Amino acid sequence: MLTPKARGPLSQAVNEALAIAPDRVDVPDAGSAEDAAIALWTLYELHYRGFDDVDDALEWHPGLLGVRRDLEQDLEDRLRSRWTPYTPTGDVGEELFAYVAAHDGPSLAKHVQSQADEEQVLELFRLRSIYHAKEADPTAWVVPRLSTGPKAALMELQFDEYGDGDPNRLHSHLWALGMDALGLRADYGAYIDDVPPEILEQNNVMSLFGLHRRLRGAALGHLAAFEMTSSMPSRRMAQGLQRLGLADAMVAYYAEHVEADAVHEQLAARSICGALVAAEPSLAGDVFLGAFTCLDLEDRFARRQLAEWGVA
Amino acid sequence: MSEAESYDHPDVVLCPGGPMLLRGDHVVQDSDGVAHRTTRPVSAVCRCGKSQTKPWCDGTHQVLPAKLRPA
Ligand code: FES
Ligand SMILES: [Fe+2]
Ligand SMILES: [Fe+2]
């Protein structure tokens, strides 16, 4: 992948710094939320697969890390300001299920199931591809930060995301097969220049939670909410694709998620978050910050996209 | 929590209001007598009877009224 297009003065300055690797990196203020979001996304990407046009050594460039830190602080402040703090008093798994069930938001999957046209569905896939091409990767950062109980529990789930050792079943690979069958680009980050700020923020949050040991509770709460809101929406997606006669390979991706995430939601809520809070009770609040953030950011994206399509 | 303790890791877990988790490789016979082999390290077997992907859970139990959900 090449460096994404700049979306304002800050991301322009970040891209220039990535090109010339100056000793000091001075950047202007962001011109917009979108400018800040793409700059942060670009800086995070250095820790995943990097860019063909950027020196791999810049992953740990102190000047760039400083820019990243400022952008992360703004993002985390924003997330915390949107959230009403909540600390569970009983069983964490049960409370997570209740917390997610009590949340009501717009559903893109319902629109795809019954109304969306082919063009809208393909657009949705281009936007979702930014995450699905690195599906489960942001959560993998969390593994070494955990103690025995939650570490084993998280790996039980992650192993399944990664195909149980079979590359043909790796979820991001199933996604790529679906994209290819639909005639869309399956390569990593292919549509980054097309995605709106809501998608960038969803992605950046997963990296923020994954890359900061301090935020491991939020990372696992985010995972739980993500898995808990996947099974039924995945079936709606599969039904929408079938209604439109779209590629079986993408139907297969969603069918796998109906079944896998019915398991994963139980594991994430009960064995992963349950074990984490048992081992580190002080992280209980952050688990719910993560869960809330996952639900809230999906709402923001869904509202934007439905409005763009004139649906809501 | 001490790292030297031992941990619960049951082969079968009954999830309140939801499926039965099954760890390991098993063949599950559904109510029509059809055998289904597990395909993942942990599988969720539907207990509410309303899944569309039986014998596996598909999350449908979540939208059932409390009295129709398995204990
Ligand atoms: S127990 Fe989950 S669908 Fe029946
Ligand atoms: Fe997945
Ligand atoms: Fe999953």
GROMACS .gro file of C-alpha atoms and ligand atoms in nm:
model
  389
    1MET     CA    1   0.000   0.000   0.000
    2LEU     CA    2   0.110   0.359  -0.066
    3THR     CA    3   0.072   0.646   0.180
    4PRO     CA    4  -0.291   0.767   0.184
    5LYS     CA    5  -0.380   1.102   0.027
    6ALA     CA    6  -0.352   1.397   0.264
    7ARG     CA    7  -0.682   1.551   0.375
    8GLY     CA    8  -0.548   1.878   0.518
    9PRO     CA    9  -0.235   2.054   0.644
   10LEU     CA   10  -0.158   1.811   0.926
   11SER     CA   11  -0.182   1.492   0.721
   12GLN     CA   12   0.013   1.671   0.446
   13ALA     CA   13   0.292   1.744   0.696
   14VAL     CA   14   0.287   1.384   0.825
   15ASN     CA   15   0.313   1.250   0.471
   16GLU     CA   16   0.607   1.483   0.401
   17ALA     CA   17   0.780   1.370   0.719
   18LEU     CA   18   0.728   1.006   0.616
   19ALA     CA   19   0.889   1.084   0.281
   20ILE     CA   20   1.200   1.265   0.406
   21ALA     CA   21   1.243   1.142   0.767
   22PRO     CA   22   1.360   1.472   0.918
   23ASP     CA   23   1.528   1.470   1.261
   24ARG     CA   24   1.255   1.692   1.400
   25VAL     CA   25   0.891   1.671   1.301
   26ASP     CA   26   0.689   1.993   1.332
   27VAL     CA   27   0.330   1.977   1.223
   28PRO     CA   28   0.055   2.240   1.198
   29ASP     CA   29  -0.281   2.202   1.372
   30ALA     CA   30  -0.529   1.976   1.199
   31GLY     CA   31  -0.751   2.155   0.949
   32SER     CA   32  -1.045   1.927   1.032
   33ALA     CA   33  -1.137   1.612   1.224
   34GLU     CA   34  -1.084   1.421   0.904
   35ASP     CA   35  -0.733   1.564   0.861
   36ALA     CA   36  -0.643   1.450   1.214
   37ALA     CA   37  -0.803   1.108   1.164
   38ILE     CA   38  -0.619   1.020   0.844
   39ALA     CA   39  -0.290   1.145   0.993
   40LEU     CA   40  -0.337   0.919   1.294
   41TRP     CA   41  -0.447   0.627   1.078
   42THR     CA   42  -0.131   0.667   0.869
   43LEU     CA   43   0.092   0.678   1.176
   44TYR     CA   44  -0.076   0.367   1.319
   45GLU     CA   45  -0.035   0.181   0.995
   46LEU     CA   46   0.343   0.194   1.043
   47HIS     CA   47   0.286  -0.063   1.321
   48TYR     CA   48   0.084  -0.300   1.101
   49ARG     CA   49   0.195  -0.350   0.742
   50GLY     CA   50   0.359  -0.014   0.668
   51PHE     CA   51   0.371   0.154   0.326
   52ASP     CA   52   0.566   0.066   0.014
   53ASP     CA   53   0.681   0.428  -0.011
   54VAL     CA   54   0.790   0.469   0.353
   55ASP     CA   55   1.107   0.346   0.526
   56ASP     CA   56   1.013   0.072   0.778
   57ALA     CA   57   1.252   0.224   1.032
   58LEU     CA   58   1.016   0.520   1.077
   59GLU     CA   59   0.782   0.303   1.285
   60TRP     CA   60   0.976   0.413   1.592
   61HIS     CA   61   1.079   0.765   1.485
   62PRO     CA   62   1.058   0.982   1.800
   63GLY     CA   63   0.922   1.286   1.618
   64LEU     CA   64   0.643   1.087   1.453
   65LEU     CA   65   0.563   0.913   1.782
   66GLY     CA   66   0.524   1.258   1.937
   67VAL     CA   67   0.272   1.358   1.671
   68ARG     CA   68   0.090   1.028   1.721
   69ARG     CA   69   0.076   1.083   2.096
   70ASP     CA   70  -0.091   1.426   2.063
   71LEU     CA   71  -0.349   1.290   1.818
   72GLU     CA   72  -0.419   0.993   2.044
   73GLN     CA   73  -0.472   1.219   2.343
   74ASP     CA   74  -0.734   1.417   2.152
   75LEU     CA   75  -0.904   1.096   2.041
   76GLU     CA   76  -0.910   0.943   2.388
   77ASP     CA   77  -1.042   1.267   2.542
   78ARG     CA   78  -1.320   1.270   2.284
   79LEU     CA   79  -1.416   0.907   2.352
   80ARG     CA   80  -1.426   0.960   2.727
   81SER     CA   81  -1.637   1.274   2.689
   82ARG     CA   82  -1.900   1.078   2.490
   83TRP     CA   83  -1.928   0.805   2.750
   84THR     CA   84  -2.130   0.803   3.073
   85PRO     CA   85  -1.900   0.617   3.313
   86TYR     CA   86  -2.036   0.281   3.423
   87THR     CA   87  -1.887   0.024   3.654
   88PRO     CA   88  -2.045  -0.322   3.684
   89THR     CA   89  -2.143  -0.447   4.024
   90GLY     CA   90  -2.229  -0.809   3.938
   91ASP     CA   91  -2.121  -1.066   3.683
   92VAL     CA   92  -1.928  -0.886   3.409
   93GLY     CA   93  -2.040  -1.119   3.130
   94GLU     CA   94  -2.409  -1.086   3.218
   95GLU     CA   95  -2.378  -0.710   3.257
   96LEU     CA   96  -2.209  -0.680   2.919
   97PHE     CA   97  -2.494  -0.868   2.752
   98ALA     CA   98  -2.747  -0.642   2.925
   99TYR     CA   99  -2.549  -0.325   2.842
  100VAL     CA  100  -2.529  -0.412   2.473
  101ALA     CA  101  -2.894  -0.526   2.459
  102ALA     CA  102  -3.006  -0.195   2.611
  103HIS     CA  103  -2.829  -0.001   2.338
  104ASP     CA  104  -3.040   0.091   2.039
  105GLY     CA  105  -2.891   0.226   1.720
  106PRO     CA  106  -2.946   0.240   1.345
  107SER     CA  107  -2.858  -0.080   1.158
  108LEU     CA  108  -2.682  -0.088   0.823
  109ALA     CA  109  -2.734  -0.465   0.814
  110LYS     CA  110  -3.113  -0.424   0.824
  111HIS     CA  111  -3.093  -0.185   0.530
  112VAL     CA  112  -2.877  -0.431   0.336
  113GLN     CA  113  -3.109  -0.718   0.423
  114SER     CA  114  -3.423  -0.566   0.278
  115GLN     CA  115  -3.365  -0.245   0.083
  116ALA     CA  116  -3.013  -0.164  -0.029
  117ASP     CA  117  -2.928  -0.173  -0.398
  118GLU     CA  118  -2.613  -0.334  -0.532
  119GLU     CA  119  -2.426  -0.005  -0.559
  120GLN     CA  120  -2.488   0.072  -0.190
  121VAL     CA  121  -2.376  -0.272  -0.082
  122LEU     CA  122  -2.055  -0.248  -0.283
  123GLU     CA  123  -1.989   0.095  -0.137
  124LEU     CA  124  -2.039  -0.044   0.212
  125PHE     CA  125  -1.787  -0.321   0.140
  126ARG     CA  126  -1.528  -0.073   0.015
  127LEU     CA  127  -1.564   0.120   0.341
  128ARG     CA  128  -1.571  -0.188   0.565
  129SER     CA  129  -1.267  -0.334   0.389
  130ILE     CA  130  -1.034  -0.107   0.583
  131TYR     CA  131  -1.111  -0.305   0.895
  132HIS     CA  132  -1.181  -0.651   0.756
  133ALA     CA  133  -0.844  -0.664   0.579
  134LYS     CA  134  -0.687  -0.649   0.924
  135GLU     CA  135  -0.966  -0.828   1.106
  136ALA     CA  136  -0.867  -0.927   1.462
  137ASP     CA  137  -0.520  -0.773   1.425
  138PRO     CA  138  -0.568  -0.473   1.658
  139THR     CA  139  -0.678  -0.709   1.937
  140ALA     CA  140  -0.371  -0.926   1.888
  141TRP     CA  141  -0.159  -0.646   2.040
  142VAL     CA  142  -0.334  -0.709   2.371
  143VAL     CA  143  -0.226  -1.071   2.419
  144PRO     CA  144   0.116  -1.018   2.585
  145ARG     CA  145  -0.031  -0.757   2.819
  146LEU     CA  146  -0.260  -1.006   2.997
  147SER     CA  147  -0.219  -1.248   3.284
  148THR     CA  148  -0.278  -1.622   3.246
  149GLY     CA  149  -0.660  -1.646   3.262
  150PRO     CA  150  -0.759  -1.369   3.019
  151LYS     CA  151  -0.458  -1.442   2.796
  152ALA     CA  152  -0.563  -1.803   2.733
  153ALA     CA  153  -0.926  -1.696   2.690
  154LEU     CA  154  -0.838  -1.429   2.433
  155MET     CA  155  -0.623  -1.671   2.235
  156GLU     CA  156  -0.907  -1.923   2.221
  157LEU     CA  157  -1.110  -1.659   2.032
  158GLN     CA  158  -0.825  -1.509   1.828
  159PHE     CA  159  -0.718  -1.854   1.708
  160ASP     CA  160  -1.061  -1.891   1.548
  161GLU     CA  161  -1.039  -1.542   1.388
  162TYR     CA  162  -0.708  -1.655   1.240
  163GLY     CA  163  -0.859  -1.966   1.085
  164ASP     CA  164  -0.761  -2.218   1.354
  165GLY     CA  165  -0.425  -2.249   1.184
  166ASP     CA  166  -0.570  -2.292   0.834
  167PRO     CA  167  -0.490  -1.987   0.616
  168ASN     CA  168  -0.789  -2.071   0.396
  169ARG     CA  169  -1.018  -2.005   0.691
  170LEU     CA  170  -0.850  -1.690   0.823
  171HIS     CA  171  -1.129  -1.434   0.850
  172SER     CA  172  -0.947  -1.155   0.668
  173HIS     CA  173  -0.870  -1.403   0.392
  174LEU     CA  174  -1.237  -1.506   0.363
  175TRP     CA  175  -1.311  -1.135   0.333
  176ALA     CA  176  -1.053  -1.095   0.055
  177LEU     CA  177  -1.207  -1.388  -0.135
  178GLY     CA  178  -1.546  -1.217  -0.106
  179MET     CA  179  -1.412  -0.882  -0.230
  180ASP     CA  180  -1.240  -1.048  -0.522
  181ALA     CA  181  -1.554  -1.240  -0.619
  182LEU     CA  182  -1.749  -0.911  -0.616
  183GLY     CA  183  -1.495  -0.752  -0.851
  184LEU     CA  184  -1.370  -0.521  -0.576
  185ARG     CA  185  -1.007  -0.471  -0.479
  186ALA     CA  186  -0.901  -0.722  -0.215
  187ASP     CA  187  -0.560  -0.573  -0.142
  188TYR     CA  188  -0.485  -0.432   0.199
  189GLY     CA  189  -0.601  -0.073   0.253
  190ALA     CA  190  -0.712  -0.045  -0.110
  191TYR     CA  191  -0.994   0.202  -0.044
  192ILE     CA  192  -0.839   0.412   0.230
  193ASP     CA  193  -0.871   0.733   0.028
  194ASP     CA  194  -1.249   0.681  -0.003
  195VAL     CA  195  -1.340   0.624   0.362
  196PRO     CA  196  -1.519   0.888   0.572
  197PRO     CA  197  -1.391   1.012   0.908
  198GLU     CA  198  -1.628   0.782   1.098
  199ILE     CA  199  -1.454   0.476   0.952
  200LEU     CA  200  -1.112   0.622   1.026
  201GLU     CA  201  -1.218   0.684   1.384
  202GLN     CA  202  -1.349   0.328   1.423
  203ASN     CA  203  -1.016   0.198   1.299
  204ASN     CA  204  -0.805   0.437   1.503
  205VAL     CA  205  -0.988   0.347   1.822
  206MET     CA  206  -0.907  -0.021   1.781
  207SER     CA  207  -0.539   0.064   1.735
  208LEU     CA  208  -0.544   0.307   2.028
  209PHE     CA  209  -0.693   0.044   2.259
  210GLY     CA  210  -0.468  -0.230   2.126
  211LEU     CA  211  -0.140  -0.041   2.135
  212HIS     CA  212  -0.168   0.101   2.486
  213ARG     CA  213  -0.129  -0.155   2.762
  214ARG     CA  214  -0.305   0.094   2.992
  215LEU     CA  215  -0.619   0.055   2.777
  216ARG     CA  216  -0.631  -0.326   2.767
  217GLY     CA  217  -0.966  -0.326   2.950
  218ALA     CA  218  -1.117  -0.100   2.684
  219ALA     CA  219  -0.970  -0.319   2.408
  220LEU     CA  220  -1.139  -0.631   2.544
  221GLY     CA  221  -1.469  -0.452   2.616
  222HIS     CA  222  -1.463  -0.327   2.257
  223LEU     CA  223  -1.403  -0.682   2.137
  224ALA     CA  224  -1.697  -0.810   2.341
  225ALA     CA  225  -1.940  -0.549   2.205
  226PHE     CA  226  -1.814  -0.609   1.851
  227GLU     CA  227  -1.870  -0.985   1.875
  228MET     CA  228  -2.208  -0.938   2.049
  229THR     CA  229  -2.338  -0.727   1.762
  230SER     CA  230  -2.218  -0.950   1.480
  231SER     CA  231  -2.407  -1.278   1.457
  232MET     CA  232  -2.756  -1.153   1.373
  233PRO     CA  233  -2.638  -0.858   1.160
  234SER     CA  234  -2.415  -1.102   0.968
  235ARG     CA  235  -2.719  -1.311   0.884
  236ARG     CA  236  -2.898  -0.999   0.761
  237MET     CA  237  -2.597  -0.917   0.545
  238ALA     CA  238  -2.592  -1.269   0.399
  239GLN     CA  239  -2.966  -1.248   0.325
  240GLY     CA  240  -2.923  -0.909   0.157
  241LEU     CA  241  -2.645  -1.043  -0.062
  242GLN     CA  242  -2.860  -1.340  -0.159
  243ARG     CA  243  -3.155  -1.111  -0.233
  244LEU     CA  244  -2.934  -0.916  -0.475
  245GLY     CA  245  -2.775  -1.230  -0.619
  246LEU     CA  246  -2.427  -1.116  -0.514
  247ALA     CA  247  -2.122  -1.339  -0.488
  248ASP     CA  248  -2.143  -1.657  -0.285
  249ALA     CA  249  -1.791  -1.603  -0.152
  250MET     CA  250  -1.908  -1.295   0.037
  251VAL     CA  251  -2.220  -1.478   0.157
  252ALA     CA  252  -1.979  -1.738   0.293
  253TYR     CA  253  -1.783  -1.472   0.483
  254TYR     CA  254  -2.102  -1.358   0.658
  255ALA     CA  255  -2.231  -1.713   0.712
  256GLU     CA  256  -1.904  -1.793   0.889
  257HIS     CA  257  -1.962  -1.489   1.114
  258VAL     CA  258  -2.316  -1.591   1.204
  259GLU     CA  259  -2.178  -1.914   1.345
  260ALA     CA  260  -1.836  -1.804   1.471
  261ASP     CA  261  -1.957  -1.491   1.647
  262ALA     CA  262  -2.234  -1.678   1.828
  263VAL     CA  263  -1.940  -1.855   1.993
  264HIS     CA  264  -1.714  -1.550   2.013
  265GLU     CA  265  -1.970  -1.332   2.189
  266GLN     CA  266  -1.997  -1.586   2.470
  267LEU     CA  267  -1.621  -1.623   2.494
  268ALA     CA  268  -1.555  -1.249   2.479
  269ALA     CA  269  -1.810  -1.153   2.741
  270ARG     CA  270  -1.787  -1.443   2.981
  271SER     CA  271  -1.446  -1.596   2.957
  272ILE     CA  272  -1.232  -1.305   2.831
  273CYS     CA  273  -1.380  -0.998   3.003
  274GLY     CA  274  -1.488  -1.211   3.298
  275ALA     CA  275  -1.134  -1.342   3.347
  276LEU     CA  276  -0.980  -0.998   3.293
  277VAL     CA  277  -1.193  -0.831   3.558
  278ALA     CA  278  -1.143  -1.124   3.797
  279ALA     CA  279  -0.767  -1.078   3.759
  280GLU     CA  280  -0.770  -0.697   3.749
  281PRO     CA  281  -1.090  -0.556   3.903
  282SER     CA  282  -0.975  -0.197   3.849
  283LEU     CA  283  -1.021  -0.244   3.473
  284ALA     CA  284  -1.397  -0.309   3.497
  285GLY     CA  285  -1.493   0.049   3.406
  286ASP     CA  286  -1.266   0.055   3.102
  287VAL     CA  287  -1.426  -0.266   2.974
  288PHE     CA  288  -1.751  -0.070   2.949
  289LEU     CA  289  -1.577   0.233   2.797
  290GLY     CA  290  -1.457   0.000   2.523
  291ALA     CA  291  -1.798  -0.161   2.476
  292PHE     CA  292  -1.972   0.176   2.461
  293THR     CA  293  -1.719   0.314   2.214
  294CYS     CA  294  -1.765   0.020   1.980
  295LEU     CA  295  -2.145   0.066   1.976
  296ASP     CA  296  -2.130   0.444   1.956
  297LEU     CA  297  -1.885   0.456   1.665
  298GLU     CA  298  -2.089   0.206   1.467
  299ASP     CA  299  -2.398   0.424   1.527
  300ARG     CA  300  -2.210   0.728   1.401
  301PHE     CA  301  -2.102   0.549   1.086
  302ALA     CA  302  -2.447   0.398   1.027
  303ARG     CA  303  -2.620   0.735   1.070
  304ARG     CA  304  -2.383   0.898   0.825
  305GLN     CA  305  -2.414   0.626   0.567
  306LEU     CA  306  -2.793   0.597   0.586
  307ALA     CA  307  -2.823   0.976   0.555
  308GLU     CA  308  -2.593   0.971   0.255
  309TRP     CA  309  -2.819   0.713   0.092
  310GLY     CA  310  -3.127   0.916   0.185
  311VAL     CA  311  -3.260   0.638   0.405
  312ALA     CA  312  -3.276   0.798   0.748
  313MET     CA  313  -0.437  -1.321   4.146
  314SER     CA  314  -0.155  -1.570   4.180
  315GLU     CA  315  -0.014  -1.704   3.852
  316ALA     CA  316   0.044  -2.041   4.023
  317GLU     CA  317  -0.323  -2.128   4.077
  318SER     CA  318  -0.521  -2.358   3.851
  319TYR     CA  319  -0.808  -2.236   3.635
  320ASP     CA  320  -1.153  -2.366   3.543
  321HIS     CA  321  -1.165  -2.474   3.180
  322PRO     CA  322  -1.469  -2.700   3.139
  323ASP     CA  323  -1.538  -2.897   2.820
  324VAL     CA  324  -1.906  -2.804   2.828
  325VAL     CA  325  -2.042  -2.467   2.938
  326LEU     CA  326  -2.413  -2.387   2.966
  327CYS     CA  327  -2.446  -2.014   2.897
  328PRO     CA  328  -2.736  -1.858   3.091
  329GLY     CA  329  -3.012  -1.772   2.841
  330GLY     CA  330  -2.798  -1.894   2.551
  331PRO     CA  331  -2.615  -2.183   2.391
  332MET     CA  332  -2.409  -2.469   2.521
  333LEU     CA  333  -2.041  -2.417   2.449
  334LEU     CA  334  -1.858  -2.731   2.351
  335ARG     CA  335  -1.481  -2.743   2.355
  336GLY     CA  336  -1.298  -2.985   2.127
  337ASP     CA  337  -1.377  -3.205   1.831
  338HIS     CA  338  -1.721  -3.366   1.845
  339VAL     CA  339  -2.000  -3.495   1.624
  340VAL     CA  340  -2.336  -3.348   1.720
  341GLN     CA  341  -2.653  -3.522   1.602
  342ASP     CA  342  -2.939  -3.279   1.542
  343SER     CA  343  -3.307  -3.348   1.613
  344ASP     CA  344  -3.353  -3.485   1.260
  345GLY     CA  345  -3.078  -3.740   1.320
  346VAL     CA  346  -2.825  -3.559   1.098
  347ALA     CA  347  -2.465  -3.562   1.222
  348HIS     CA  348  -2.263  -3.239   1.226
  349ARG     CA  349  -1.892  -3.236   1.303
  350THR     CA  350  -1.757  -2.937   1.494
  351THR     CA  351  -1.525  -2.717   1.287
  352ARG     CA  352  -1.370  -2.488   1.548
  353PRO     CA  353  -1.201  -2.522   1.886
  354VAL     CA  354  -1.515  -2.403   2.066
  355SER     CA  355  -1.864  -2.450   1.921
  356ALA     CA  356  -2.198  -2.313   2.040
  357VAL     CA  357  -2.485  -2.561   2.031
  358CYS     CA  358  -2.832  -2.401   2.020
  359ARG     CA  359  -3.040  -2.467   2.330
  360CYS     CA  360  -3.335  -2.238   2.254
  361GLY     CA  361  -3.449  -2.435   1.949
  362LYS     CA  362  -3.491  -2.121   1.736
  363SER     CA  363  -3.157  -2.104   1.553
  364GLN     CA  364  -3.167  -2.106   1.173
  365THR     CA  365  -2.830  -2.280   1.160
  366LYS     CA  366  -2.903  -2.573   1.390
  367PRO     CA  367  -2.749  -2.748   1.563
  368TRP     CA  368  -2.533  -2.435   1.603
  369CYS     CA  369  -2.643  -2.120   1.783
  370ASP     CA  370  -2.686  -1.815   1.558
  371GLY     CA  371  -2.761  -1.559   1.827
  372THR     CA  372  -3.142  -1.578   1.785
  373HIS     CA  373  -3.186  -1.657   2.155
  374GLN     CA  374  -3.098  -1.291   2.223
  375VAL     CA  375  -3.427  -1.168   2.081
  376LEU     CA  376  -3.649  -1.422   2.256
  377PRO     CA  377  -3.856  -1.321   2.558
  378ALA     CA  378  -3.689  -1.424   2.883
  379LYS     CA  379  -3.926  -1.713   2.948
  380LEU     CA  380  -3.838  -1.876   2.613
  381ARG     CA  381  -3.467  -1.858   2.678
  382PRO     CA  382  -3.284  -2.160   2.817
  383ALA     CA  383  -3.194  -2.142   3.182
  384FES     S1  384  -2.922  -2.078   2.182
  384FES    FE1  385  -2.850  -1.926   2.048
  384FES     S2  386  -2.988  -1.941   1.883
  384FES    FE2  387  -3.059  -2.095   2.017
  385FE      FE  388  -1.408  -1.255   1.230
  386FE      FE  389  -1.549  -1.300   1.578
   0.00000   0.00000   0.00000
